[in-house]
CSV table of C-alpha atoms in Angstrom, one decimal:
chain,number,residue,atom,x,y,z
X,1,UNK,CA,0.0,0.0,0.0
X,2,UNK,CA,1.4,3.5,-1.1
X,3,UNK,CA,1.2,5.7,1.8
X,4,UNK,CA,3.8,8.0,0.6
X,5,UNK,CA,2.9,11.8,0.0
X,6,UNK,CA,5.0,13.7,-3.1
X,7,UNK,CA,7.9,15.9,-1.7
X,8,UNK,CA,7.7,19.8,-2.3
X,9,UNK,CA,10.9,21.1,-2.2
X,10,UNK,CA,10.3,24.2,-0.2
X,11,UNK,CA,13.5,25.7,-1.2
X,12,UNK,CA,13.2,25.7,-4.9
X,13,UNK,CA,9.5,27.9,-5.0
X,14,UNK,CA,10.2,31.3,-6.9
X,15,UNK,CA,8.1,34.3,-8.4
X,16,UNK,CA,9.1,35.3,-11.6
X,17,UNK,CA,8.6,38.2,-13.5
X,18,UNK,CA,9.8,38.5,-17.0
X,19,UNK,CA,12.0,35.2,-16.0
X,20,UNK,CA,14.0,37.6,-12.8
X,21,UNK,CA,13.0,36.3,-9.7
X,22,UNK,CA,10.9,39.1,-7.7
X,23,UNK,CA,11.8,40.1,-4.5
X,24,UNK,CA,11.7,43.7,-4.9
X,25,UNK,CA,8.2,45.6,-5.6
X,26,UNK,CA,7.0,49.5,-5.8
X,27,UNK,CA,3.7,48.5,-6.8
X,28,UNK,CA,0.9,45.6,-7.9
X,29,UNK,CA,3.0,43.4,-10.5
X,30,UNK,CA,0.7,41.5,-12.9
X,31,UNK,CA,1.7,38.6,-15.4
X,32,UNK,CA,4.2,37.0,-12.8
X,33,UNK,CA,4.5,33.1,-12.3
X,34,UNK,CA,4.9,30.7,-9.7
X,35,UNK,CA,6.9,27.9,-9.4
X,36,UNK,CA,7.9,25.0,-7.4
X,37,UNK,CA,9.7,21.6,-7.7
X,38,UNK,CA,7.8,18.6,-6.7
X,39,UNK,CA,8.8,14.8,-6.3
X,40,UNK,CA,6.2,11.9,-6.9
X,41,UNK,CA,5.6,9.7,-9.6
X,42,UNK,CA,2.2,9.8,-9.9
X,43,UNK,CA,1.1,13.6,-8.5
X,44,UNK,CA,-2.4,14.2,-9.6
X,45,UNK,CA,-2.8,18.0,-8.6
X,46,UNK,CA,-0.7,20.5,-7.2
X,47,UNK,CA,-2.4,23.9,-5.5
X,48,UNK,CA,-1.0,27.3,-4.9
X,49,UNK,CA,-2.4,29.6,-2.4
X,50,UNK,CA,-1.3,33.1,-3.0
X,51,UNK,CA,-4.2,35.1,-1.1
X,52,UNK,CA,-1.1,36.2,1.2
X,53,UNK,CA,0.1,38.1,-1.8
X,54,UNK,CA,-3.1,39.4,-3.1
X,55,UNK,CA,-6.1,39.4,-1.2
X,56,UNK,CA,-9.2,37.3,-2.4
X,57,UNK,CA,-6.9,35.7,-5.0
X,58,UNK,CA,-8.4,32.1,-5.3
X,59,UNK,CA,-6.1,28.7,-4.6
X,60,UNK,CA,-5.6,27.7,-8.1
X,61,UNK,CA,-4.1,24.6,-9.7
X,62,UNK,CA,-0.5,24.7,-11.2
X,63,UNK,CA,0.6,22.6,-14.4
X,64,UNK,CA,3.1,20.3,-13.7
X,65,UNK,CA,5.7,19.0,-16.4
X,66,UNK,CA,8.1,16.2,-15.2
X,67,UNK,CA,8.4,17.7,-11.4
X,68,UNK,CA,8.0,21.4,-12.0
X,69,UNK,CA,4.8,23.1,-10.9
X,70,UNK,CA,4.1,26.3,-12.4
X,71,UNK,CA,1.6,28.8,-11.8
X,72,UNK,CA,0.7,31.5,-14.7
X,73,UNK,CA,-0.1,34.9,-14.4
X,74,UNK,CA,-0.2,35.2,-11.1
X,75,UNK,CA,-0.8,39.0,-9.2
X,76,UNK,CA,1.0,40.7,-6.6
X,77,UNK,CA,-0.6,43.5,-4.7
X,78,UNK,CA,1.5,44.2,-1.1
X,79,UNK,CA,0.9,47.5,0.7
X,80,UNK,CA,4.6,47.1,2.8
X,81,UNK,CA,7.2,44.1,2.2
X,82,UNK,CA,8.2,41.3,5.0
X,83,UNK,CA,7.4,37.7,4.8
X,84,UNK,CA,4.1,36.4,3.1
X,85,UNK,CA,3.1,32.5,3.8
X,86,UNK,CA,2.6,30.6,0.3
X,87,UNK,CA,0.3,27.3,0.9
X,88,UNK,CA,1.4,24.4,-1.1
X,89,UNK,CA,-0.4,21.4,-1.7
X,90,UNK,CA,0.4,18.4,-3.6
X,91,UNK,CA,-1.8,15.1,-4.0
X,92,UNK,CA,-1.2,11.5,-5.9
X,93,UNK,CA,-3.5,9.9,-7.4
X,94,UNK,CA,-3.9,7.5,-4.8
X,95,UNK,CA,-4.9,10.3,-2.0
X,96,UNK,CA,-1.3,10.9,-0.4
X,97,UNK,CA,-1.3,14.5,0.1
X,98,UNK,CA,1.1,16.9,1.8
X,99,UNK,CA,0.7,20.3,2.4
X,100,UNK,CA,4.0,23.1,2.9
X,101,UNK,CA,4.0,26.7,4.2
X,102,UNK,CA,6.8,28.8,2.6
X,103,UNK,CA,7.4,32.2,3.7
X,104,UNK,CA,8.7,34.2,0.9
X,105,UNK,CA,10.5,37.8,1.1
X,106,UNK,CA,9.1,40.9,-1.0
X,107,UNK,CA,10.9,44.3,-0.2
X,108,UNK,CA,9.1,47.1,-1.5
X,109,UNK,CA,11.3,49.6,-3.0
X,110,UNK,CA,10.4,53.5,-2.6
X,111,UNK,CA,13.1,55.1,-3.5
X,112,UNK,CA,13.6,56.1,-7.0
X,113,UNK,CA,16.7,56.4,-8.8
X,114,UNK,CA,18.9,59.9,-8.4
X,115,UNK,CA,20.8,61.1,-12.0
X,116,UNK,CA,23.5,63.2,-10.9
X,117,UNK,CA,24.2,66.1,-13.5
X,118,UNK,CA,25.3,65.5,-17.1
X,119,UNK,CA,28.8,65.4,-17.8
X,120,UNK,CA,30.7,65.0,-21.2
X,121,UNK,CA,34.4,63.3,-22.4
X,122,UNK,CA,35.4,67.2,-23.3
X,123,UNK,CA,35.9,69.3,-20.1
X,124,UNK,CA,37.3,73.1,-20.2
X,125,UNK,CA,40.4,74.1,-18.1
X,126,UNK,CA,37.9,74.8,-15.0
X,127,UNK,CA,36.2,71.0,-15.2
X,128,UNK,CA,33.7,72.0,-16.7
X,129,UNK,CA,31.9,69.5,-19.2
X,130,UNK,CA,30.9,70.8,-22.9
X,131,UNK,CA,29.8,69.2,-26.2
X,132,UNK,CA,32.4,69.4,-28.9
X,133,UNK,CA,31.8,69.4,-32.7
X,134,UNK,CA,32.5,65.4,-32.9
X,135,UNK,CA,33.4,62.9,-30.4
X,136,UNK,CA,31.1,63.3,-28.1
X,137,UNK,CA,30.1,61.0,-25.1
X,138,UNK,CA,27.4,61.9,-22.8
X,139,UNK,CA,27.8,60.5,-18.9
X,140,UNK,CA,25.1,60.3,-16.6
X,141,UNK,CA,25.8,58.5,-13.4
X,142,UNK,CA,22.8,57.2,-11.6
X,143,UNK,CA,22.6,56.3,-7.7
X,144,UNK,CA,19.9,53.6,-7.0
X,145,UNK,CA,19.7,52.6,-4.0
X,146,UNK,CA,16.5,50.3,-4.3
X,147,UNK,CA,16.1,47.3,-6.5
X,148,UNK,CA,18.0,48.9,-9.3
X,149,UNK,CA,16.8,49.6,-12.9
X,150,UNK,CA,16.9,48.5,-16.5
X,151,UNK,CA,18.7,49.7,-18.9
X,152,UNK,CA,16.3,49.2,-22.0
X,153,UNK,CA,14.9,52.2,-20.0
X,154,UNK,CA,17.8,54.8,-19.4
X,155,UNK,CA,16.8,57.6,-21.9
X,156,UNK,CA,18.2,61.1,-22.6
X,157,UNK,CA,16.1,63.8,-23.9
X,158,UNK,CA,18.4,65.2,-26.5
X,159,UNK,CA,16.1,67.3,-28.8
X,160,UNK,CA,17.8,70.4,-27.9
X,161,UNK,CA,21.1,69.3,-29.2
X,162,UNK,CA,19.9,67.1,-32.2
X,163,UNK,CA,16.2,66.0,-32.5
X,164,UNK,CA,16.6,62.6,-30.5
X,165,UNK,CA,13.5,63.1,-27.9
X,166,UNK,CA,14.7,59.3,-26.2
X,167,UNK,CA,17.8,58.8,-26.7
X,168,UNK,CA,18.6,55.3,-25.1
X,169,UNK,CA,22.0,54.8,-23.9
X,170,UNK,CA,24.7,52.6,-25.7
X,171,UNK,CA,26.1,51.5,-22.6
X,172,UNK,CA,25.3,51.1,-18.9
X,173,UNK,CA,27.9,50.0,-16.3
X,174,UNK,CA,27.0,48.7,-13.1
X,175,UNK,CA,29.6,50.0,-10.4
X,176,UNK,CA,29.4,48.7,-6.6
């Protein structure tokens, strides 16, 4: 007689959104997923409940593909971070069932990112940055002390200088 409940491995459940595990958060995040390894040969369901996360947000069934349980489009909507349980369960065909609490980490990031002011590759006698006629390079250097940013959106409004409302930077460099 099989008495034996599938193993969810507690430590392997992530949110995703656009495949970067989220931890950070300034404000509801739709479109996310779920996911969590679990062991069993013959699981017949796997539940999620995520009403921690956002409230009234129903227990829903993942789709499992050999061991991995993943929830789609799942919503986030948190008023302040900390520590938000996650119900598990997973059954077997034959009945076995077990049932894990994780507690998972959001941080909810306030601060917004701080340019400091434009500065070029030319610079007069005094320090002081200007545009030449060619060779130009533009530097902005950003402080972030939240989550951090992406770079696909790290624009310059340049139409003063050459028509380029959103001008997207060719390079972005990450110093600690």
């Amino acid at each position: 007689i099989d008495k034996t409940a599938p193993v969810i491995d507690t430590a392997s459940f992530k949110i995703l959104y656009n495949n970067e595990e989220v931890h950070y958060f300034s404000g509801p995040i739709t479109g996310a997923k779920a996911s969590v390894e679990v062991e069993g040969s013959d699981i017949a369901t796997v539940t999620m409940d995520l009403s921690s996360i956002k409230e009234s947000y129903p227990v829903r069934n993942a789709n499992c593909n050999n061991g991995l349980c993943i929830l789609n489009n799942v919503e986030i909507d948190l008023s302040s971070g900390g520590d938000y349980e996650i119900i598990i369960n997973a059954t077997d065909n034959l009945g076995n069932s077990r049932v894990e609490s994780i507690y998972y980490n959001f941080i909810f990031d306030d601060e917004e990112p701080v340019p400091s002011p434009i500065k070029t590759n030319h610079l007069d006698s005094n320090g002081n940055s200007y545009l030449g006629s060619i060779n130009n390079t533009i530097i902005l250097e950003i402080e972030e002390a939240g989550v951090g940013f992406n770079n696909r959106y790290v624009y310059l409004d340049l139409r003063n200088i050459n028509n380029n409302q959103n001008a997207r930077a060719d390079e972005c460099i990450k110093e600690s």
